[in-house]
Amino acid sequence: MTAPVFIVDTARLTAAAPGAVVRLDGAEGRHAVAVKRLEAGEAVTLTDGLGLGAFGTVAAVHGKDALDVTVAELRAEPEPSPRITVVQALPKGDRGELAVETMTEVGVDAVIPWSASRCITQWKGDRGAKALAKWRATAREAGKQSRRLRFPEVGEPMTTRQLAPLLARAAFAAVLHEEGAEPLAAAELPTAGEIVLVVGPEGGVSPEELAAFAEAGAKPYRLGPSVLRTSTAGVAAGALLLGRTGRWA
């Protein structure tokens, strides 16, 4: 079984070296001691979630909320290439968190919440801020669970108009659509830069949105013979892209 992952600030990791001892405390320390019940000698991975990781073993446990880790190896994970960003329309209920969780586990690099015209759910005021915080917390916890050193970014919510510049500067931009003339599995993909994938809401992407995205350079592509829920389409398409670009090689 791979070692559990805990988050520490970047400064602690950059100051560490093989043989050094790093203190894990606060909420992460309490989770390691009280929930995971780690003991001296057990393997641990520490990360800042930005690509830097320290691999080591528990040297000592202090009370119920702290432990020391002796570092055996430091590793800096390079920036992913090509970078894969999923623009996720806001689903109903907790399906948004499910989408973020599973896309994180698959290996997507960034998620941008999108207020599509046909979204039943709309993020406004405090409700929107809380929903965004949940998405970000979900990405953080799923990043730990899936043993990632670089957690996905969850950006600020965007409107269709705000998405246009992102799509225009992407190396490849696609909109998942059941009536797409070309399958995503056959699309010509770049070896570098950013791939941006737009996933519509349960009600589908409107003709006006499709036109706006096409003007920005994002063509519609079909994923497969079946129609997936918005909360699973990004996961399936992300996996396809990660495999086809060699990220999973």
Coordinates of N, CA and C in Angstrom, one line a residue:
M1 N 0.8 -1.2 0.0 CA 0.0 0.0 0.0 C 0.9 1.2 0.0
T2 N 0.5 2.2 -0.8 CA 1.3 3.5 -0.9 C 1.1 4.3 0.4
A3 N 2.1 5.1 0.6 CA 2.1 5.9 1.9 C 1.0 7.0 1.8
P4 N 0.3 7.3 2.9 CA -0.6 8.4 3.0 C 0.0 9.7 2.7
V5 N -0.8 10.7 2.2 CA -0.2 12.0 1.8 C -0.8 13.0 2.7
F6 N 0.1 13.9 3.2 CA -0.4 15.0 4.0 C 0.2 16.3 3.5
I7 N -0.5 17.4 3.8 CA -0.1 18.7 3.2 C 0.7 19.6 4.2
V8 N 1.8 20.1 3.7 CA 2.6 21.1 4.5 C 2.9 22.3 3.6
D9 N 3.2 23.4 4.2 CA 3.5 24.6 3.4 C 4.8 24.4 2.6
T10 N 4.9 25.1 1.5 CA 6.0 25.0 0.6 C 7.3 25.4 1.3
A11 N 7.3 26.3 2.2 CA 8.6 26.8 2.9 C 9.2 25.6 3.7
R12 N 8.4 24.8 4.3 CA 9.0 23.7 5.1 C 9.6 22.7 4.2
L13 N 9.0 22.4 3.0 CA 9.6 21.4 2.1 C 10.9 22.0 1.4
T14 N 10.8 23.2 1.0 CA 12.0 23.7 0.3 C 13.2 23.9 1.3
A15 N 12.9 24.0 2.6 CA 14.0 24.1 3.5 C 14.6 22.7 4.0
A16 N 13.8 21.7 3.6 CA 14.2 20.3 4.0 C 15.2 19.7 3.0
A17 N 15.9 18.6 3.5 CA 16.8 17.9 2.7 C 16.8 16.5 3.2
P18 N 17.3 15.5 2.4 CA 17.3 14.1 2.9 C 18.1 14.0 4.2
G19 N 17.4 13.4 5.1 CA 17.9 13.3 6.5 C 17.3 14.3 7.5
A20 N 16.7 15.3 6.9 CA 16.1 16.4 7.8 C 14.8 15.9 8.4
V21 N 14.4 16.5 9.5 CA 13.1 16.2 10.1 C 12.1 17.3 9.9
V22 N 10.9 16.9 9.5 CA 9.9 17.9 9.2 C 8.7 17.7 10.2
R23 N 8.3 18.7 10.8 CA 7.2 18.6 11.8 C 5.8 18.7 11.0
L24 N 4.9 17.7 11.3 CA 3.6 17.8 10.7 C 2.6 18.1 11.9
D25 N 2.0 19.2 11.9 CA 1.1 19.5 13.0 C -0.2 20.2 12.5
G26 N -0.9 20.8 13.3 CA -2.2 21.4 12.9 C -3.2 20.4 12.5
A27 N -4.1 20.7 11.6 CA -5.2 19.8 11.2 C -4.6 18.6 10.6
E28 N -3.6 18.7 9.8 CA -3.0 17.6 9.1 C -2.3 16.6 10.1
G29 N -1.7 17.2 11.1 CA -1.0 16.4 12.2 C -2.1 15.7 13.0
R30 N -3.2 16.3 13.3 CA -4.3 15.6 14.0 C -4.8 14.5 13.2
H31 N -5.0 14.7 11.9 CA -5.5 13.6 11.1 C -4.6 12.4 11.0
A32 N -3.3 12.7 10.9 CA -2.3 11.7 10.9 C -2.2 10.9 12.2
V33 N -2.3 11.5 13.3 CA -2.2 10.9 14.6 C -3.5 10.3 15.1
A34 N -4.6 11.1 15.0 CA -5.8 10.6 15.6 C -6.7 9.8 14.7
V35 N -6.6 10.0 13.4 CA -7.4 9.3 12.4 C -6.7 8.2 11.8
K36 N -5.5 8.5 11.2 CA -4.7 7.5 10.6 C -3.9 6.6 11.6
R37 N -3.8 7.1 12.8 CA -3.1 6.4 13.9 C -1.7 6.0 13.4
L38 N -1.0 6.9 12.8 CA 0.4 6.5 12.3 C 1.3 6.4 13.5
E39 N 2.3 5.5 13.4 CA 3.3 5.3 14.4 C 4.7 5.4 13.8
A40 N 5.7 5.4 14.7 CA 7.1 5.5 14.3 C 7.4 4.4 13.4
G41 N 8.1 4.8 12.3 CA 8.6 3.8 11.3 C 7.7 3.7 10.1
E42 N 6.4 4.2 10.1 CA 5.5 4.1 9.0 C 5.9 5.1 7.9
A43 N 5.6 4.7 6.7 CA 6.0 5.6 5.6 C 4.9 6.7 5.4
V44 N 5.4 7.9 5.0 CA 4.6 9.1 4.9 C 5.1 9.9 3.7
T45 N 4.1 10.5 3.0 CA 4.5 11.5 2.0 C 3.9 12.9 2.3
L46 N 4.8 13.9 2.3 CA 4.4 15.3 2.5 C 4.4 16.0 1.2
T47 N 3.5 16.9 1.0 CA 3.4 17.7 -0.3 C 2.8 19.0 0.0
D48 N 3.2 20.0 -0.9 CA 2.6 21.3 -0.8 C 1.4 21.4 -1.8
G49 N 1.1 20.3 -2.5 CA 0.1 20.3 -3.5 C 0.4 21.1 -4.8
L50 N 1.6 21.6 -4.9 CA 2.1 22.4 -6.0 C 3.2 21.7 -6.8
G51 N 3.4 20.4 -6.5 CA 4.4 19.6 -7.2 C 5.6 19.2 -6.4
L52 N 5.7 19.7 -5.2 CA 6.9 19.4 -4.4 C 6.5 18.3 -3.4
G53 N 7.3 17.3 -3.2 CA 7.0 16.2 -2.3 C 8.2 15.7 -1.5
A54 N 8.0 15.3 -0.3 CA 9.0 14.7 0.6 C 8.5 13.3 1.0
F55 N 9.4 12.3 0.8 CA 9.0 11.0 1.1 C 9.9 10.5 2.3
G56 N 9.3 10.0 3.3 CA 10.0 9.6 4.5 C 9.3 8.7 5.4
T57 N 9.7 8.6 6.7 CA 9.0 7.8 7.7 C 8.8 8.6 8.9
V58 N 7.8 8.2 9.7 CA 7.5 8.8 11.0 C 8.7 8.6 11.9
A59 N 9.2 9.6 12.5 CA 10.3 9.5 13.4 C 9.8 9.5 14.9
A60 N 8.8 10.3 15.1 CA 8.2 10.3 16.5 C 6.8 10.9 16.4
V61 N 6.0 10.5 17.4 CA 4.6 11.1 17.5 C 4.5 11.9 18.8
H62 N 3.9 13.1 18.7 CA 3.8 14.0 19.8 C 2.4 14.2 20.1
G63 N 1.9 13.6 21.2 CA 0.6 13.8 21.7 C -0.4 13.3 20.7
K64 N -1.5 14.1 20.5 CA -2.6 13.7 19.6 C -2.7 14.6 18.3
D65 N -1.7 15.5 18.1 CA -1.8 16.4 16.9 C -0.6 16.7 16.2
A66 N 0.5 16.0 16.4 CA 1.8 16.3 15.7 C 2.7 15.1 15.6
L67 N 3.5 15.0 14.6 CA 4.5 14.0 14.5 C 5.6 14.6 13.6
D68 N 6.8 13.9 13.8 CA 8.0 14.3 13.0 C 8.2 13.2 11.9
V69 N 8.6 13.7 10.8 CA 8.9 12.9 9.6 C 10.4 13.1 9.2
T70 N 11.1 12.0 9.2 CA 12.5 12.0 8.6 C 12.4 11.8 7.1
V71 N 13.0 12.8 6.4 CA 12.9 12.8 5.0 C 14.0 11.9 4.4
A72 N 13.5 11.1 3.5 CA 14.5 10.2 2.8 C 14.7 10.7 1.3
E73 N 13.7 11.3 0.7 CA 13.8 11.8 -0.7 C 12.9 13.0 -0.9
L74 N 13.4 13.9 -1.6 CA 12.7 15.1 -2.1 C 12.4 14.9 -3.6
R75 N 11.3 15.3 -4.1 CA 11.0 15.2 -5.5 C 10.1 16.4 -5.9
A76 N 10.5 17.0 -7.0 CA 9.8 18.1 -7.7 C 9.2 17.6 -8.9
E77 N 7.9 17.5 -9.0 CA 7.1 17.0 -10.1 C 7.0 18.1 -11.2
P78 N 7.4 17.9 -12.4 CA 7.4 19.0 -13.4 C 5.9 19.4 -13.8
E79 N 5.8 20.5 -14.4 CA 4.5 21.0 -14.8 C 4.0 20.0 -15.9
P80 N 2.7 19.6 -15.8 CA 2.2 18.7 -16.8 C 2.1 19.2 -18.2
S81 N 2.3 18.4 -19.2 CA 2.3 18.8 -20.6 C 1.8 17.6 -21.4
P82 N 0.8 17.9 -22.2 CA 0.0 19.1 -22.2 C -0.9 19.2 -21.0
R83 N -1.2 20.4 -20.6 CA -2.1 20.7 -19.4 C -3.5 20.5 -19.8
I84 N -4.3 19.8 -18.9 CA -5.7 19.5 -19.3 C -6.6 20.2 -18.3
T85 N -7.4 21.1 -18.8 CA -8.4 21.9 -18.1 C -9.8 21.5 -18.5
V86 N -10.7 21.3 -17.5 CA -12.1 21.0 -17.8 C -12.9 22.1 -17.3
V87 N -13.7 22.6 -18.2 CA -14.7 23.7 -17.9 C -16.0 22.9 -17.6
Q88 N -16.4 22.9 -16.3 CA -17.5 22.1 -15.8 C -18.7 22.9 -15.5
A89 N -19.8 22.6 -16.3 CA -21.1 23.3 -16.0 C -21.6 22.9 -14.6
L90 N -22.2 23.8 -14.0 CA -22.7 23.5 -12.6 C -23.8 22.5 -12.6
P91 N -23.5 21.3 -11.9 CA -24.6 20.3 -11.9 C -25.5 20.5 -10.6
K92 N -26.5 19.7 -10.6 CA -27.4 19.8 -9.4 C -26.8 19.1 -8.2
G93 N -27.3 19.6 -7.0 CA -26.9 18.9 -5.8 C -25.4 18.8 -5.6
D94 N -25.0 17.6 -5.1 CA -23.6 17.3 -4.8 C -22.8 16.7 -6.0
R95 N -23.5 16.7 -7.2 CA -22.8 16.1 -8.3 C -21.6 16.9 -8.8
G96 N -21.5 18.2 -8.4 CA -20.4 19.0 -8.8 C -19.1 18.5 -8.0
E97 N -19.3 18.2 -6.7 CA -18.2 17.7 -5.9 C -17.8 16.3 -6.4
L98 N -18.8 15.5 -6.8 CA -18.4 14.2 -7.3 C -17.6 14.3 -8.6
A99 N -18.0 15.3 -9.5 CA -17.2 15.5 -10.7 C -15.8 15.9 -10.4
V100 N -15.6 16.9 -9.4 CA -14.3 17.4 -9.1 C -13.5 16.2 -8.4
E101 N -14.1 15.5 -7.6 CA -13.4 14.4 -6.9 C -12.8 13.4 -7.9
T102 N -13.7 12.9 -8.8 CA -13.3 11.9 -9.8 C -12.3 12.4 -10.8
M103 N -12.5 13.7 -11.3 CA -11.5 14.3 -12.2 C -10.2 14.4 -11.6
T104 N -10.1 14.7 -10.3 CA -8.9 14.8 -9.6 C -8.2 13.5 -9.5
E105 N -9.0 12.4 -9.2 CA -8.4 11.1 -9.1 C -7.8 10.7 -10.5
V106 N -8.5 11.0 -11.6 CA -8.1 10.7 -12.9 C -6.8 11.4 -13.3
G107 N -6.7 12.6 -12.9 CA -5.4 13.4 -13.2 C -5.6 14.7 -13.9
V108 N -6.8 15.2 -14.0 CA -7.1 16.5 -14.6 C -6.3 17.6 -13.9
D109 N -5.8 18.6 -14.6 CA -5.0 19.6 -14.0 C -5.7 20.9 -13.4
A110 N -6.9 21.2 -14.0 CA -7.6 22.3 -13.6 C -9.1 22.2 -13.9
V111 N -9.9 22.7 -13.0 CA -11.4 22.7 -13.2 C -11.9 24.1 -13.1
I112 N -12.7 24.5 -14.0 CA -13.3 25.9 -14.0 C -14.8 25.7 -14.0
P113 N -15.5 26.2 -12.9 CA -17.0 26.2 -12.8 C -17.5 27.1 -13.9
W114 N -18.6 26.6 -14.6 CA -19.2 27.4 -15.6 C -20.7 27.5 -15.4
S115 N -21.1 28.8 -15.4 CA -22.6 29.1 -15.3 C -23.2 29.1 -16.6
A116 N -23.5 27.9 -17.1 CA -24.2 27.8 -18.4 C -25.6 28.2 -18.4
S117 N -26.2 28.6 -19.5 CA -27.5 29.2 -19.5 C -28.6 28.1 -19.1
R118 N -28.3 26.9 -19.3 CA -29.3 25.8 -19.0 C -29.0 25.1 -17.6
C119 N -28.1 25.7 -16.9 CA -27.8 25.1 -15.5 C -29.0 25.4 -14.6
I120 N -29.5 24.4 -13.9 CA -30.5 24.6 -12.9 C -29.9 25.3 -11.7
T121 N -28.7 24.9 -11.3 CA -28.0 25.5 -10.2 C -27.3 26.7 -10.7
Q122 N -27.4 27.8 -9.9 CA -26.7 29.0 -10.1 C -26.0 29.5 -8.9
W123 N -24.7 29.8 -9.0 CA -24.0 30.3 -7.8 C -24.1 31.8 -7.7
K124 N -24.7 32.2 -6.6 CA -24.8 33.7 -6.3 C -24.5 33.9 -4.8
G125 N -23.8 35.0 -4.6 CA -23.6 35.5 -3.2 C -22.9 34.5 -2.3
D126 N -23.4 34.4 -1.1 CA -22.7 33.5 -0.1 C -22.9 32.0 -0.6
R127 N -24.0 31.7 -1.2 CA -24.2 30.3 -1.6 C -23.1 29.9 -2.7
G128 N -22.8 30.8 -3.6 CA -21.8 30.6 -4.6 C -20.4 30.4 -3.9
A129 N -20.1 31.3 -3.0 CA -18.8 31.2 -2.3 C -18.6 29.9 -1.5
K130 N -19.7 29.5 -0.9 CA -19.6 28.2 -0.2 C -19.5 27.0 -1.1
A131 N -20.2 27.1 -2.2 CA -20.1 26.0 -3.2 C -18.7 25.9 -3.8
L132 N -18.1 27.1 -4.1 CA -16.7 27.1 -4.6 C -15.7 26.5 -3.6
A133 N -15.9 26.9 -2.3 CA -15.1 26.4 -1.3 C -15.2 24.9 -1.2
K134 N -16.4 24.4 -1.3 CA -16.5 22.9 -1.3 C -15.8 22.2 -2.5
W135 N -15.9 22.8 -3.6 CA -15.2 22.2 -4.8 C -13.7 22.2 -4.5
R136 N -13.2 23.3 -4.0 CA -11.7 23.4 -3.7 C -11.3 22.4 -2.6
A137 N -12.1 22.3 -1.6 CA -11.8 21.3 -0.5 C -11.8 19.9 -1.0
T138 N -12.8 19.6 -1.9 CA -12.9 18.3 -2.5 C -11.7 18.0 -3.4
A139 N -11.2 19.0 -4.1 CA -10.0 18.7 -5.0 C -8.8 18.5 -4.1
R140 N -8.7 19.2 -3.0 CA -7.6 19.0 -2.0 C -7.6 17.6 -1.4
E141 N -8.8 17.2 -0.9 CA -8.8 15.9 -0.3 C -8.7 14.7 -1.3
A142 N -9.2 14.9 -2.5 CA -9.1 13.9 -3.5 C -7.7 13.8 -4.0
G143 N -7.0 15.0 -4.0 CA -5.6 15.0 -4.4 C -4.7 14.2 -3.4
K144 N -5.0 14.3 -2.1 CA -4.3 13.5 -1.1 C -4.7 12.0 -1.3
Q145 N -6.0 11.7 -1.4 CA -6.4 10.3 -1.5 C -5.8 9.6 -2.7
S146 N -5.6 10.3 -3.8 CA -5.1 9.7 -5.0 C -3.5 9.9 -5.1
R147 N -2.9 10.3 -4.0 CA -1.5 10.4 -3.9 C -0.8 11.3 -4.9
R148 N -1.5 12.4 -5.2 CA -0.9 13.4 -6.1 C 0.0 14.4 -5.4
L149 N 1.1 14.8 -6.1 CA 1.9 15.9 -5.5 C 1.5 17.2 -6.0
R150 N 0.7 17.3 -7.1 CA 0.2 18.5 -7.7 C -1.3 18.4 -7.8
F151 N -2.0 19.2 -6.9 CA -3.4 19.1 -6.9 C -4.0 20.0 -8.0
P152 N -5.2 19.7 -8.5 CA -5.8 20.5 -9.6 C -6.2 21.9 -9.0
E153 N -6.1 22.9 -9.9 CA -6.6 24.2 -9.5 C -8.1 24.2 -9.8
V154 N -8.9 24.8 -8.9 CA -10.3 25.1 -9.1 C -10.4 26.6 -9.2
G155 N -10.7 27.0 -10.4 CA -10.7 28.5 -10.7 C -12.0 29.1 -10.3
E156 N -12.1 30.4 -10.5 CA -13.3 31.2 -10.2 C -14.3 30.9 -11.2
P157 N -15.6 30.9 -10.9 CA -16.7 30.6 -11.8 C -16.6 31.6 -13.0
M158 N -16.9 31.1 -14.2 CA -16.9 31.9 -15.4 C -18.2 31.9 -16.1
T159 N -18.5 32.9 -16.8 CA -19.7 33.0 -17.7 C -19.2 32.5 -19.1
T160 N -20.1 32.3 -20.0 CA -19.7 32.0 -21.4 C -18.8 33.0 -22.0
R161 N -19.1 34.3 -21.8 CA -18.3 35.3 -22.4 C -16.9 35.3 -21.8
Q162 N -16.8 35.0 -20.5 CA -15.5 35.0 -19.9 C -14.6 33.8 -20.3
L163 N -15.3 32.8 -20.8 CA -14.5 31.6 -21.2 C -13.9 31.8 -22.6
A164 N -14.4 32.7 -23.4 CA -13.9 32.9 -24.8 C -12.4 33.1 -24.9
P165 N -11.7 34.0 -24.1 CA -10.3 34.1 -24.2 C -9.5 32.8 -23.8
L166 N -10.0 32.1 -22.8 CA -9.4 30.9 -22.4 C -9.4 29.9 -23.6
L167 N -10.5 29.7 -24.2 CA -10.6 28.8 -25.4 C -9.7 29.3 -26.5
A168 N -9.7 30.6 -26.8 CA -9.0 31.1 -27.9 C -7.5 30.9 -27.8
R169 N -6.9 30.9 -26.6 CA -5.5 30.8 -26.4 C -5.1 29.3 -26.2
A170 N -6.0 28.4 -26.1 CA -5.7 27.0 -25.9 C -5.0 26.4 -27.1
A171 N -4.2 25.4 -26.9 CA -3.6 24.6 -28.0 C -4.7 23.8 -28.7
F172 N -5.6 23.4 -27.9 CA -6.8 22.6 -28.4 C -8.0 22.8 -27.5
A173 N -9.1 23.1 -28.1 CA -10.3 23.4 -27.3 C -11.4 22.6 -27.9
A174 N -12.2 22.0 -27.1 CA -13.3 21.1 -27.5 C -14.5 21.3 -26.6
V175 N -15.7 21.1 -27.2 CA -17.0 21.1 -26.5 C -17.6 19.7 -26.6
L176 N -17.8 19.0 -25.5 CA -18.5 17.7 -25.6 C -19.9 17.9 -26.0
H177 N -20.3 17.3 -27.1 CA -21.6 17.4 -27.6 C -22.0 16.2 -28.4
E178 N -23.2 15.7 -28.1 CA -23.6 14.4 -28.7 C -23.8 14.5 -30.2
E179 N -23.9 15.7 -30.8 CA -24.1 15.9 -32.2 C -22.8 16.3 -32.9
G180 N -21.7 16.2 -32.1 CA -20.4 16.5 -32.7 C -20.1 15.6 -33.9
A181 N -19.5 16.2 -35.0 CA -19.3 15.5 -36.2 C -18.1 14.5 -36.1
E182 N -17.1 14.9 -35.2 CA -15.9 14.1 -35.0 C -15.8 13.6 -33.6
P183 N -15.4 12.3 -33.4 CA -15.2 11.8 -32.1 C -13.9 12.3 -31.5
L184 N -14.0 12.6 -30.2 CA -12.8 13.1 -29.4 C -11.7 12.1 -29.5
A185 N -12.0 10.8 -29.6 CA -11.0 9.8 -29.7 C -10.1 9.9 -31.0
A186 N -10.6 10.6 -32.0 CA -9.9 10.7 -33.3 C -9.4 12.1 -33.5
A187 N -9.6 13.0 -32.6 CA -9.1 14.4 -32.8 C -7.6 14.5 -32.7
E188 N -7.0 15.4 -33.5 CA -5.6 15.6 -33.5 C -5.2 16.5 -32.3
L189 N -4.4 15.9 -31.4 CA -4.1 16.6 -30.1 C -2.7 17.1 -30.1
P190 N -2.5 18.2 -29.4 CA -1.1 18.8 -29.3 C -0.3 18.0 -28.3
T191 N 1.0 18.2 -28.4 CA 1.9 17.5 -27.4 C 2.3 18.5 -26.3
A192 N 2.0 19.7 -26.4 CA 2.3 20.7 -25.4 C 1.2 21.8 -25.3
G193 N 1.3 22.7 -24.4 CA 0.3 23.7 -24.3 C -0.8 23.3 -23.4
E194 N -2.0 23.9 -23.6 CA -3.2 23.6 -22.8 C -4.3 23.0 -23.7
I195 N -4.9 21.9 -23.2 CA -6.1 21.4 -23.7 C -7.3 21.8 -22.9
V196 N -8.3 22.4 -23.4 CA -9.5 22.9 -22.7 C -10.7 22.1 -23.2
L197 N -11.4 21.5 -22.3 CA -12.5 20.7 -22.6 C -13.8 21.3 -21.9
V198 N -14.8 21.5 -22.6 CA -16.0 22.1 -22.1 C -17.1 21.0 -21.9
V199 N -17.6 20.9 -20.7 CA -18.6 19.9 -20.4 C -19.9 20.7 -20.0
G200 N -21.0 20.4 -20.8 CA -22.2 21.2 -20.6 C -23.1 20.6 -19.4
P201 N -24.2 21.3 -19.2 CA -25.1 20.9 -18.1 C -26.0 19.8 -18.5
E202 N -26.8 19.3 -17.6 CA -27.7 18.2 -18.0 C -28.7 18.6 -19.1
G203 N -29.0 19.9 -19.2 CA -29.9 20.3 -20.3 C -29.2 20.5 -21.6
G204 N -27.9 20.4 -21.6 CA -27.1 20.5 -22.9 C -26.6 21.9 -23.1
V205 N -25.7 22.1 -24.0 CA -25.1 23.4 -24.4 C -26.1 24.0 -25.4
S206 N -26.4 25.3 -25.1 CA -27.4 25.9 -26.0 C -26.7 26.3 -27.3
P207 N -27.5 26.5 -28.4 CA -27.0 26.9 -29.7 C -26.2 28.1 -29.6
E208 N -26.6 29.1 -28.8 CA -25.9 30.4 -28.7 C -24.5 30.1 -28.1
E209 N -24.5 29.3 -27.1 CA -23.2 28.9 -26.4 C -22.2 28.2 -27.4
L210 N -22.8 27.3 -28.2 CA -22.0 26.5 -29.2 C -21.4 27.5 -30.2
A211 N -22.2 28.5 -30.6 CA -21.8 29.5 -31.6 C -20.6 30.3 -31.0
A212 N -20.8 30.7 -29.7 CA -19.8 31.6 -29.1 C -18.5 30.8 -28.9
F213 N -18.6 29.5 -28.5 CA -17.4 28.7 -28.4 C -16.7 28.4 -29.7
A214 N -17.5 28.2 -30.8 CA -17.0 28.0 -32.1 C -16.2 29.2 -32.6
E215 N -16.7 30.4 -32.3 CA -16.0 31.6 -32.7 C -14.7 31.7 -32.0
A216 N -14.6 31.2 -30.7 CA -13.4 31.2 -30.0 C -12.4 30.1 -30.3
G217 N -12.9 29.2 -31.2 CA -12.0 28.1 -31.7 C -12.3 26.7 -31.1
A218 N -13.4 26.6 -30.4 CA -13.7 25.3 -29.7 C -14.8 24.6 -30.5
K219 N -14.4 23.5 -31.2 CA -15.3 22.7 -32.0 C -16.1 21.7 -31.1
P220 N -17.3 21.3 -31.5 CA -18.0 20.2 -30.8 C -17.5 18.8 -31.2
Y221 N -17.3 18.0 -30.2 CA -16.8 16.6 -30.4 C -17.7 15.7 -29.6
R222 N -18.0 14.5 -30.1 CA -18.8 13.5 -29.4 C -17.8 12.6 -28.7
L223 N -18.2 12.1 -27.5 CA -17.4 11.3 -26.7 C -17.6 9.8 -27.0
G224 N -18.8 9.4 -27.2 CA -19.1 8.0 -27.5 C -20.5 7.8 -27.9
P225 N -21.0 6.6 -28.0 CA -22.3 6.3 -28.5 C -23.4 6.6 -27.4
S226 N -23.0 6.7 -26.2 CA -24.0 6.9 -25.1 C -23.8 8.4 -24.6
V227 N -24.9 8.9 -24.0 CA -24.9 10.2 -23.4 C -24.6 10.1 -21.9
L228 N -23.5 10.7 -21.4 CA -23.2 10.7 -20.0 C -23.7 11.9 -19.3
R229 N -23.8 11.7 -18.0 CA -24.2 12.8 -17.1 C -23.1 13.8 -17.1
T230 N -23.4 15.0 -16.8 CA -22.4 16.1 -16.8 C -21.3 15.8 -15.7
S231 N -21.7 15.1 -14.6 CA -20.8 14.8 -13.6 C -19.8 13.7 -13.9
T232 N -20.1 12.9 -15.0 CA -19.2 11.8 -15.4 C -18.5 12.1 -16.7
A233 N -19.1 13.0 -17.5 CA -18.5 13.2 -18.9 C -17.1 13.7 -18.8
G234 N -16.8 14.6 -17.9 CA -15.4 15.2 -17.8 C -14.4 14.2 -17.3
V235 N -14.9 13.2 -16.5 CA -14.0 12.2 -16.0 C -13.6 11.2 -17.2
A236 N -14.6 10.8 -18.0 CA -14.4 9.9 -19.1 C -13.5 10.6 -20.2
A237 N -13.9 11.8 -20.5 CA -13.1 12.6 -21.5 C -11.7 12.9 -21.0
G238 N -11.5 13.2 -19.7 CA -10.2 13.5 -19.2 C -9.3 12.3 -19.2
A239 N -9.9 11.1 -18.9 CA -9.1 9.9 -19.0 C -8.7 9.6 -20.4
L240 N -9.6 9.8 -21.4 CA -9.3 9.6 -22.8 C -8.1 10.5 -23.2
L241 N -8.2 11.8 -22.8 CA -7.1 12.7 -23.2 C -5.8 12.4 -22.5
L242 N -5.8 12.0 -21.3 CA -4.6 11.6 -20.6 C -3.9 10.4 -21.2
G243 N -4.7 9.5 -21.6 CA -4.2 8.3 -22.3 C -3.6 8.6 -23.7
R244 N -4.4 9.4 -24.5 CA -4.0 9.7 -25.8 C -2.8 10.6 -25.9
T245 N -2.6 11.5 -24.9 CA -1.4 12.4 -24.9 C -0.2 11.8 -24.3
G246 N -0.3 10.6 -23.8 CA 0.9 10.0 -23.2 C 1.1 10.3 -21.8
R247 N 0.2 11.0 -21.2 CA 0.3 11.4 -19.8 C 0.2 10.1 -18.9
W248 N -0.5 9.1 -19.4 CA -0.6 7.9 -18.6 C 0.4 6.8 -19.0
A249 N 1.3 7.2 -19.9 CA 2.3 6.2 -20.3 C 3.3 5.8 -19.2

